[in-house]
XYZ file of C-alpha atoms in Angstrom:
639
model
C 1.401 -8.108 59.957
C 1.108 -8.473 56.185
C 2.499 -11.578 56.416
C 0.276 -12.624 58.894
C -2.656 -11.478 56.936
C -1.211 -13.138 53.333
C -1.046 -16.841 55.520
C -4.317 -16.565 57.247
C -6.316 -15.823 54.270
C -3.867 -18.108 51.594
C -5.140 -20.922 54.856
C -8.836 -20.293 54.623
C -8.027 -20.524 50.701
C -6.807 -24.257 50.332
C -9.048 -25.131 53.025
C -12.164 -24.137 50.515
C -10.216 -27.191 48.259
C -9.907 -29.092 50.717
C -11.382 -30.293 54.530
C -14.406 -27.621 53.653
C -14.708 -28.985 49.743
C -17.941 -29.823 48.445
C -18.813 -33.736 47.867
C -17.695 -34.746 44.158
C -21.263 -35.982 43.255
C -24.864 -35.495 43.266
C -26.530 -39.329 44.334
C -30.755 -39.923 44.145
C -31.815 -42.670 46.078
C -34.687 -44.366 45.088
C -35.571 -46.704 48.046
C -39.659 -47.183 47.581
C -41.336 -50.171 46.719
C -43.841 -50.022 43.757
C -46.029 -53.012 42.852
C -46.397 -52.218 38.466
C -44.421 -54.356 36.226
C -42.366 -51.409 34.689
C -39.723 -48.617 36.731
C -40.070 -45.760 33.622
C -37.533 -42.918 34.802
C -37.889 -39.711 31.921
C -35.086 -37.773 30.834
C -36.962 -34.101 32.203
C -35.443 -36.416 36.114
C -32.114 -37.706 35.069
C -31.669 -34.528 33.134
C -32.304 -32.992 36.908
C -28.422 -32.129 37.164
C -25.702 -31.307 34.874
C -22.777 -34.377 33.827
C -22.574 -37.683 32.545
C -25.292 -40.112 34.944
C -24.399 -43.504 36.526
C -27.372 -45.652 37.871
C -26.947 -48.728 39.580
C -30.071 -50.672 40.010
C -30.399 -54.307 42.802
C -32.993 -56.110 42.616
C -34.100 -60.533 43.459
C -33.417 -62.400 39.670
C -33.175 -60.975 36.089
C -33.682 -56.794 35.780
C -33.421 -55.162 32.131
C -33.496 -51.272 31.974
C -33.353 -50.124 28.736
C -32.778 -46.916 26.982
C -35.315 -45.216 24.431
C -37.255 -41.935 23.194
C -39.504 -41.126 25.465
C -42.715 -41.385 23.061
C -41.593 -45.502 21.954
C -40.959 -45.970 25.460
C -44.438 -44.552 26.556
C -45.645 -46.250 23.512
C -44.541 -49.925 24.790
C -45.323 -49.355 27.896
C -49.198 -48.564 26.555
C -52.344 -49.543 29.159
C -50.354 -50.885 31.657
C -49.796 -49.024 34.736
C -46.349 -48.113 35.752
C -44.345 -46.081 37.894
C -42.876 -42.603 37.084
C -39.089 -42.197 38.906
C -38.593 -38.112 39.666
C -36.785 -36.107 41.923
C -38.088 -33.917 44.789
C -35.723 -30.534 45.968
C -33.887 -32.827 48.379
C -32.661 -34.745 45.392
C -34.426 -37.938 46.563
C -36.553 -39.946 43.841
C -39.739 -40.214 44.555
C -42.341 -42.427 42.931
C -45.757 -41.335 40.469
C -47.735 -44.803 40.440
C -49.473 -44.535 36.278
C -52.766 -47.011 37.134
C -53.673 -49.526 33.724
C -53.771 -53.147 33.211
C -52.556 -55.898 35.239
C -51.582 -58.372 32.850
C -48.480 -59.316 32.108
C -45.931 -57.501 30.298
C -43.446 -59.686 27.868
C -39.257 -59.662 27.966
C -38.714 -56.009 27.846
C -35.378 -56.251 26.111
C -35.187 -57.485 21.938
C -37.712 -54.362 21.171
C -36.325 -52.502 17.525
C -36.796 -49.413 18.914
C -34.768 -49.741 22.115
C -31.296 -47.487 21.930
C -29.655 -49.868 24.586
C -30.112 -52.627 26.461
C -28.620 -52.984 29.664
C -29.314 -56.761 31.687
C -28.187 -58.800 34.675
C -29.041 -60.709 37.706
C -29.774 -59.475 40.724
C -27.542 -55.988 39.949
C -27.500 -53.415 36.635
C -25.466 -50.479 36.276
C -24.270 -48.448 33.839
C -23.265 -44.862 32.505
C -24.930 -42.984 29.865
C -25.246 -39.428 28.999
C -28.743 -39.254 28.236
C -30.847 -36.268 26.499
C -34.411 -34.830 27.155
C -36.783 -36.646 25.169
C -35.021 -39.641 25.673
C -36.474 -42.012 29.268
C -34.687 -45.001 30.972
C -37.384 -48.123 31.331
C -36.773 -50.843 34.325
C -38.350 -54.032 34.874
C -37.521 -57.321 36.665
C -38.875 -60.896 35.352
C -42.126 -61.180 33.263
C -45.132 -60.722 35.338
C -43.495 -59.225 39.054
C -42.874 -55.941 40.138
C -40.354 -53.682 38.501
C -36.497 -53.484 40.963
C -37.849 -50.017 42.665
C -33.694 -49.637 44.794
C -32.556 -47.351 42.429
C -29.441 -44.398 42.586
C -28.580 -42.333 39.965
C -25.374 -40.156 40.399
C -24.412 -36.872 38.611
C -20.869 -35.391 39.087
C -21.302 -32.269 41.116
C -19.257 -29.165 39.442
C -18.165 -28.622 43.529
C -18.170 -24.174 42.970
C -16.205 -23.254 45.482
C -16.893 -18.994 45.688
C -15.046 -18.183 48.400
C -11.291 -19.466 46.523
C -10.760 -16.709 44.246
C -10.981 -14.315 46.198
C -9.057 -15.693 49.451
C -6.013 -16.918 47.586
C -5.966 -13.376 45.706
C -6.140 -11.693 48.723
C -3.650 -13.239 50.318
C -1.521 -12.963 47.735
C -1.985 -9.171 47.404
C -1.062 -9.222 51.527
C 2.252 -11.704 50.229
C 3.732 -9.503 47.783
C 3.024 -5.931 50.087
C 4.696 -8.004 52.957
C 8.054 -9.114 50.894
C 7.791 -5.203 49.048
C 8.070 -3.807 52.488
C 10.242 -6.467 53.173
C 12.369 -4.770 50.995
C 11.893 -1.177 51.892
C 13.325 -1.784 55.370
C 16.214 -4.043 54.088
C 17.459 -1.258 51.949
C 17.170 1.340 55.246
C 18.977 -0.127 57.237
C 22.131 -1.006 54.897
C 22.488 2.593 54.369
C 22.002 3.108 57.866
C 24.728 0.120 58.884
C 27.441 2.061 55.820
C 30.823 2.844 57.468
C 30.734 6.332 60.024
C 33.984 8.515 59.526
C 35.323 10.894 60.788
C 34.429 14.174 60.186
C 37.622 16.623 58.435
C 38.117 20.206 58.814
C 37.150 22.012 55.532
C 40.062 23.485 54.111
C 40.405 27.309 53.667
C 40.441 29.279 50.242
C 43.878 30.027 50.929
C 44.571 26.504 52.017
C 42.700 25.569 48.321
C 44.711 28.150 45.996
C 48.719 27.601 47.393
C 47.608 23.573 46.913
C 46.713 24.610 42.913
C 49.434 26.620 42.559
C 51.893 23.666 44.003
C 50.444 22.118 41.200
C 50.678 24.358 38.936
C 54.760 25.110 39.637
C 55.583 21.277 38.608
C 54.469 20.297 42.339
C 55.360 16.206 41.941
C 52.364 14.235 42.517
C 53.951 12.541 45.060
C 54.931 15.585 47.545
C 50.872 15.850 47.783
C 51.102 12.346 48.896
C 49.085 12.984 52.886
C 46.886 12.113 49.847
C 47.754 8.886 50.232
C 48.349 8.709 53.618
C 51.323 9.408 53.483
C 53.379 12.539 56.211
C 57.244 13.301 55.447
C 59.617 14.675 57.757
C 60.924 17.945 57.445
C 65.037 17.994 56.474
C 68.192 20.015 58.180
C 67.961 21.972 54.470
C 64.468 22.772 54.723
C 63.514 26.621 54.259
C 60.268 28.163 55.629
C 58.467 27.080 52.932
C 59.588 23.840 53.403
C 58.349 23.653 56.947
C 55.091 25.973 55.933
C 54.045 22.449 53.425
C 55.256 19.962 56.173
C 52.081 21.502 58.025
C 49.771 21.896 55.687
C 50.968 18.276 53.997
C 48.507 16.418 56.620
C 46.101 19.000 55.647
C 45.335 17.294 51.870
C 44.389 14.223 53.256
C 41.095 14.929 54.850
C 40.074 17.639 51.420
C 39.870 14.586 48.970
C 38.306 17.994 47.069
C 41.145 19.522 46.134
C 43.236 16.497 46.123
C 40.677 15.031 43.402
C 41.608 18.522 41.404
C 44.675 18.480 41.879
C 45.010 15.362 39.775
C 43.273 16.099 37.902
C 44.813 19.462 36.540
C 48.020 17.097 36.230
C 46.791 13.951 34.572
C 43.068 13.958 33.405
C 43.204 10.854 31.291
C 43.745 8.570 34.056
C 40.919 9.809 36.519
C 38.550 9.142 33.576
C 39.216 5.230 33.103
C 39.905 5.068 37.196
C 35.910 6.503 37.039
C 35.201 4.371 34.294
C 36.384 0.719 35.909
C 34.189 2.043 39.007
C 31.363 3.022 36.924
C 31.166 -0.736 35.683
C 31.923 -2.499 38.767
C 28.865 -0.286 40.329
C 25.929 -1.390 37.820
C 27.921 -5.012 37.576
C 27.102 -5.353 41.219
C 23.608 -3.801 41.275
C 21.854 -5.523 38.614
C 22.079 -9.182 40.105
C 20.499 -7.419 43.850
C 18.031 -5.400 41.242
C 17.287 -8.515 39.409
C 16.470 -10.844 42.536
C 14.720 -8.100 43.893
C 12.179 -7.256 40.749
C 11.623 -11.160 41.074
C 10.865 -11.327 44.613
C 7.750 -8.777 43.977
C 6.522 -10.500 40.493
C 6.349 -13.901 41.673
C 2.690 -12.918 44.038
C 1.695 -10.842 41.138
C 2.131 -13.450 38.423
C 0.076 -15.542 40.598
C -2.806 -13.171 41.500
C -2.911 -12.455 37.755
C -3.180 -16.512 36.701
C -5.647 -17.180 39.491
C -7.797 -14.331 37.980
C -8.005 -17.260 34.920
C -9.584 -19.592 36.896
C -12.512 -21.187 36.744
C -15.965 -19.455 36.675
C -16.409 -22.069 40.187
C -13.746 -20.133 42.148
C -15.505 -16.844 42.432
C -18.751 -15.488 43.602
C -21.421 -15.308 41.083
C -24.182 -13.146 40.539
C -27.847 -13.703 41.130
C -29.532 -16.150 37.719
C -32.087 -15.556 35.755
C -34.789 -16.777 35.889
C -35.229 -19.548 33.382
C -38.478 -18.145 30.949
C -41.585 -20.005 30.926
C -42.922 -20.078 27.628
C -42.073 -22.656 24.868
C -38.557 -22.650 23.249
C -39.152 -21.532 19.668
C -38.195 -24.092 17.131
C -34.805 -23.654 15.666
C -34.844 -25.746 12.988
C -37.496 -27.968 10.715
C -36.402 -31.221 12.681
C -38.041 -29.337 15.898
C -41.182 -28.900 14.025
C -41.415 -32.414 12.494
C -43.141 -35.094 14.302
C -40.351 -37.654 15.029
C -38.653 -40.482 12.700
C -39.808 -43.683 12.877
C -36.418 -44.805 13.082
C -33.101 -44.016 13.100
C -30.598 -45.216 11.462
C -28.573 -46.885 13.383
C -32.401 -48.043 14.480
C -32.875 -49.465 11.109
C -29.472 -50.462 10.527
C -29.802 -53.299 13.291
C -33.224 -54.187 12.040
C -32.103 -55.020 8.380
C -28.939 -56.752 10.633
C -32.011 -59.410 12.045
C -34.337 -59.272 9.020
C -30.954 -60.913 7.201
C -30.168 -63.212 9.286
C -33.526 -64.561 10.851
C -34.510 -64.601 6.684
C -31.328 -67.037 5.703
C -31.234 -69.298 8.279
C -35.789 -69.455 7.878
C -34.917 -70.279 4.148
C -32.604 -72.136 4.204
C -34.907 -74.827 7.605
C -38.144 -73.297 5.749
C -39.192 -72.872 9.030
C -42.367 -70.854 8.700
C -42.920 -69.674 12.284
C -38.731 -68.339 12.580
C -38.969 -66.336 9.506
C -42.694 -64.552 10.685
C -40.960 -62.996 13.432
C -39.115 -60.328 10.605
C -41.390 -60.933 7.122
C -44.878 -60.248 6.605
C -47.446 -59.178 4.639
C -46.997 -60.069 0.717
C -42.902 -61.251 1.397
C -44.780 -63.485 3.932
C -47.402 -64.881 1.539
C -45.234 -65.857 -1.071
C -42.573 -67.473 1.328
C -45.508 -69.654 2.491
C -46.111 -70.853 -0.696
C -42.010 -71.447 -1.793
C -41.484 -73.433 1.737
C -44.678 -75.876 0.698
C -43.311 -75.778 -3.049
C -39.811 -76.858 -1.813
C -41.016 -79.755 0.569
C -42.584 -81.581 -2.143
C -39.941 -80.290 -4.591
C -36.470 -79.939 -3.395
C -35.818 -78.917 -6.802
C -37.371 -75.835 -7.003
C -35.194 -72.522 -6.355
C -35.770 -70.622 -2.864
C -36.741 -67.019 -3.110
C -34.506 -64.478 -3.197
C -33.376 -63.084 0.048
C -32.322 -60.133 1.586
C -30.308 -57.885 -0.326
C -26.875 -57.863 1.429
C -25.319 -54.623 0.445
C -24.610 -51.997 1.444
C -27.904 -48.974 2.237
C -29.066 -46.362 -0.387
C -30.886 -44.754 0.992
C -33.752 -45.030 3.853
C -36.899 -43.005 4.272
C -38.479 -43.625 7.814
C -42.089 -41.915 7.825
C -42.528 -39.255 10.443
C -44.962 -40.702 13.482
C -45.623 -40.953 17.372
C -48.391 -43.722 17.166
C -48.971 -47.157 15.270
C -48.666 -48.793 12.687
C -45.155 -47.077 11.280
C -43.286 -47.287 7.744
C -40.011 -47.336 6.287
C -38.890 -47.499 3.073
C -35.212 -47.895 2.041
C -33.085 -49.086 -1.314
C -30.684 -51.893 -0.228
C -28.177 -52.932 -2.950
C -26.572 -56.595 -3.139
C -23.397 -56.933 -2.949
C -23.189 -58.582 -6.815
C -23.742 -55.384 -8.566
C -24.983 -57.078 -11.097
C -27.696 -57.726 -10.033
C -30.616 -54.659 -9.314
C -31.132 -53.427 -6.512
C -34.050 -53.412 -3.975
C -36.378 -51.576 -2.328
C -37.451 -52.947 0.992
C -40.662 -51.798 2.712
C -40.540 -52.103 6.898
C -44.265 -51.733 8.985
C -44.809 -51.961 12.254
C -47.597 -52.773 13.488
C -48.149 -52.051 17.118
C -45.528 -50.862 19.944
C -44.679 -53.946 21.043
C -43.840 -55.872 17.725
C -40.749 -56.046 15.347
C -40.701 -53.861 12.759
C -41.236 -56.906 9.354
C -40.279 -56.790 6.010
C -43.928 -56.590 4.115
C -42.547 -55.959 0.519
C -39.586 -56.645 -1.939
C -39.366 -55.563 -4.754
C -36.564 -55.099 -7.602
C -36.284 -51.230 -8.910
C -36.232 -51.181 -12.518
C -33.071 -50.126 -15.030
C -33.059 -46.910 -15.945
C -35.645 -45.429 -13.903
C -35.611 -42.881 -11.292
C -36.791 -42.625 -7.807
C -38.047 -39.002 -7.200
C -36.121 -36.837 -4.631
C -36.677 -37.320 -0.970
C -36.092 -36.169 2.114
C -33.081 -37.576 4.318
C -33.752 -40.122 7.185
C -32.808 -37.727 10.400
C -36.293 -35.501 8.673
C -38.512 -38.269 7.432
C -41.794 -38.404 5.535
C -44.846 -38.180 6.513
C -47.518 -40.913 5.260
C -50.713 -40.045 3.690
C -54.790 -41.934 3.788
C -55.687 -43.783 1.451
C -58.308 -41.262 -0.290
C -56.029 -38.238 0.533
C -57.475 -35.955 -2.232
C -53.867 -34.909 -2.142
C -52.489 -37.299 -4.988
C -53.179 -37.586 -8.519
C -54.983 -40.431 -7.517
C -56.302 -41.977 -4.940
C -54.182 -44.533 -3.662
C -57.197 -47.265 -3.067
C -57.526 -47.081 -6.614
C -54.893 -47.560 -7.964
C -54.066 -50.429 -7.576
C -57.187 -51.965 -9.068
C -57.004 -49.706 -11.877
C -52.893 -51.046 -12.805
C -54.120 -54.581 -12.315
C -57.184 -53.905 -15.337
C -54.693 -52.616 -17.259
C -51.775 -55.319 -17.050
C -55.238 -57.389 -17.829
C -56.836 -55.270 -20.103
C -53.574 -53.755 -22.363
C -54.366 -50.409 -23.346
C -58.477 -50.970 -24.316
C -58.321 -50.364 -20.748
C -60.136 -46.729 -19.393
C -56.895 -46.674 -16.474
C -54.457 -46.282 -19.685
C -53.381 -42.823 -19.069
C -53.304 -43.040 -15.496
C -49.583 -44.953 -16.333
C -46.771 -44.003 -17.963
C -45.825 -46.798 -20.354
C -42.007 -45.563 -20.559
C -40.111 -48.066 -18.234
C -42.571 -49.925 -17.350
C -40.872 -53.329 -16.958
C -43.839 -54.889 -15.121
C -46.488 -54.057 -18.643
C -43.861 -55.284 -20.776
C -43.104 -58.605 -18.817
C -47.112 -59.662 -17.746
C -49.155 -56.532 -19.733
C -52.068 -57.587 -22.411
C -48.940 -57.594 -25.490
C -47.214 -60.358 -23.573
C -49.678 -62.237 -23.100
C -51.085 -62.207 -26.435
C -48.456 -63.306 -27.214
C -48.286 -65.974 -24.913
C -51.474 -67.898 -26.459
C -49.501 -67.771 -29.899
C -46.750 -70.083 -28.813
C -47.724 -74.119 -30.163
C -47.988 -75.176 -26.824
C -50.800 -73.755 -25.955
C -53.133 -74.218 -29.502
C -55.301 -76.069 -27.820
C -55.339 -74.627 -24.681
C -57.235 -71.714 -23.994
C -55.458 -69.003 -21.352
C -57.590 -66.602 -19.281
C -56.739 -63.900 -16.976
C -57.826 -62.066 -14.516
C -57.876 -60.597 -10.721
C -57.912 -62.697 -7.980
C -59.383 -61.407 -3.894
C -59.471 -57.784 -2.695
C -55.980 -55.908 -2.619
C -54.555 -54.993 0.748
C -54.199 -51.613 1.756
C -51.011 -49.793 0.452
C -48.498 -48.501 2.952
C -47.594 -44.615 1.069
C -44.939 -42.597 1.556
C -44.305 -38.363 0.494
C -42.022 -37.586 -1.460
C -40.130 -33.682 -1.899
C -42.244 -32.445 -4.612
C -45.828 -34.267 -2.319
C -45.947 -37.001 -4.764
C -45.507 -40.475 -2.990
C -43.532 -43.501 -3.200
C -46.839 -46.568 -3.434
C -46.038 -49.559 -2.267
C -49.104 -52.670 -3.388
C -49.491 -55.846 -3.664
C -52.230 -57.911 -5.953
C -52.604 -60.811 -6.930
C -53.164 -62.733 -10.776
C -54.744 -65.752 -11.932
C -53.996 -67.770 -15.469
C -56.106 -70.453 -16.104
C -55.622 -72.762 -18.751
C -58.480 -75.705 -20.552
C -58.184 -77.712 -22.951
C -60.438 -76.331 -26.633
C -61.981 -79.565 -26.843
C -62.430 -82.477 -24.810
C -59.981 -84.955 -24.752
C -57.192 -82.526 -24.873
C -54.743 -83.025 -22.432
C -52.549 -79.593 -20.410
C -49.783 -81.062 -18.956
C -47.783 -78.941 -15.729
C -44.508 -79.243 -14.116
C -42.375 -77.546 -11.852
C -44.125 -75.626 -8.944
C -47.365 -75.602 -10.099
C -47.352 -78.791 -10.425
C -46.712 -79.688 -7.028
C -48.836 -77.609 -5.783
C -51.406 -78.757 -7.999
C -50.403 -82.534 -7.421
C -50.907 -83.362 -11.149
C -49.052 -83.170 -13.341
C -51.297 -83.706 -16.471
C -55.172 -83.477 -16.257
C -58.256 -82.931 -18.687
C -59.732 -80.549 -16.629
C -57.174 -78.186 -17.004
C -54.952 -75.577 -14.036
C -55.541 -72.825 -12.157
C -52.326 -70.903 -11.009
C -52.178 -67.502 -9.090
C -48.806 -65.697 -8.840
C -49.009 -62.647 -6.715
C -47.616 -58.740 -7.640
C -45.977 -56.447 -5.886
C -45.240 -53.319 -6.990
C -43.587 -49.786 -6.016
C -45.517 -46.433 -8.021
C -44.411 -42.951 -7.590
C -47.515 -40.903 -7.825
C -47.283 -37.770 -8.646
C -49.045 -34.475 -6.702
C -52.554 -33.083 -7.796
C -50.791 -29.929 -8.974
C -48.590 -32.213 -11.207
C -48.530 -30.795 -14.512
C -51.137 -31.931 -16.658
C -49.245 -35.242 -18.636
C -47.794 -36.497 -15.647
C -49.019 -40.026 -15.221
C -47.773 -42.889 -12.454
C -44.300 -44.442 -12.528
C -43.436 -48.291 -12.003
C -40.352 -47.686 -10.522
C -40.477 -51.880 -9.025
C -41.845 -54.730 -8.774
C -41.442 -58.584 -7.742
C -43.548 -61.661 -8.822
C -44.170 -64.877 -6.759
C -46.177 -67.853 -6.940
C -49.206 -67.786 -4.641
C -51.132 -71.194 -5.397
C -52.123 -74.081 -8.216
C -54.670 -76.158 -8.300
C -56.403 -78.637 -10.829
C -59.894 -76.905 -12.390
C -62.804 -78.128 -10.622
C -61.149 -78.932 -7.572
């Protein structure tokens, strides 16, 4: 019966993993059509089940699917009408339409914010382990409805809670059946042992006679009846002989008396014989005992091994409902806004900027370079392209550094515009590192390089946060800095014009300020004293309003502030009849090489400042950590 029960239980257990096994995956299908141009699948939907997700999107024409952080995806979607995919209790995908603008959206692919991009014709499929906080955006051809034939598949952890108990119980009953079988076999062998004839027990007198004969020296052969041979009496035999002949056969049936006689006459031989018999018995019993132990131990070991199987093979208690309150942040990153760009994203932005700028600089393609360059950097390149078109001997502006990234400081933000600062080296180690400032004007725009300055030698940048934490930005009129950012640009421009006579001279640290050394009041006065300007009048001034600076906070509460301003220099004759000569880029822009009216030239100056916090120790000053200069315009005076 135990064997039958064991086979039934084992069969049911195996069936749990074969014919009755649950499916290996969970599939959610979306068949509802949508009129929206964008379909968004949030991370909460993609994580409705555990495991890596497989996504298949089918439709007519081109299909694009991108993966990005949720706030980036929603920022790109903006006010556009879109559909959001959810999942119901039956694991089917459902759509929730979000109203908004129906204007045609641009191409979904190509944004700097996307982590992954997948594109295809008629069908797109990919696998991803999408964490919560990220989303998938799907679009078809621009201006058309998004494909809504979407299938998401998760691997299913096929739990069979009855498999473990059934197999365990089956093995237990199998072990019990084997034990019962071995016990029955042992009992059967004992019952069918040799059946011998019962012998009469010797009397006490007969046993004493045998012992006495043994002591008197009767040969062991005389006890031959113990060996099964009875000697016939001879003619000379007396009464005693006759008596021996009668008693001797009884000795065959008296092994105890015979053995006693043998022990008395030959004890050493008996011990050796006994030892050999015991050894043979032990050797015979040992293999049998091991076989029996192995037959019993096998199911026991199987049961013990099965108890170590995964929890999916055993019933589990009722699950504890998840807490409804918000999770407590466990790190600094969890309490701060996300960074504008990750390191991998910045690497792509930098490489794209290098490639586009190099090609545009060679071809003097202003439209192409404007896709990756903006602000002060674009203004400088616009002039350079124009000058090089007029004068082929003019050198192009320095390109984007081609070395390793030394520092990345992205802004902490979920809104736009966004800022990222970086320090990048050149492969030529003799060249100084450059500080690059990128800005993304809105969610659908690319990051553009707006400031590029050369770091001053010997000047140390203040400590900043890691790229995963980033830094906050500050408004232009913030009181958290030693000086208001909107005042710093004009104050430094005045310092370059007036030198120590400027009322703002005490704001800025002179030690290590290479910009003041190259273009400050002292350098200007030295230029005036040159012989070639003996008959000329040189005048400097500020031109136009400076753009709003970009800044990111440093670790000690200060800020790195990038800004630019324009400075003009006018050269006019001291007296009538004196001609002013010019050459190079300025002559090409002005259209003259000599003039009696004079030449006015405009230069752009980009500066990167390290601004102390408002509570900095007394005497702490603003430090210039890098700058660059470029020609913007040149005209004949009066023209």
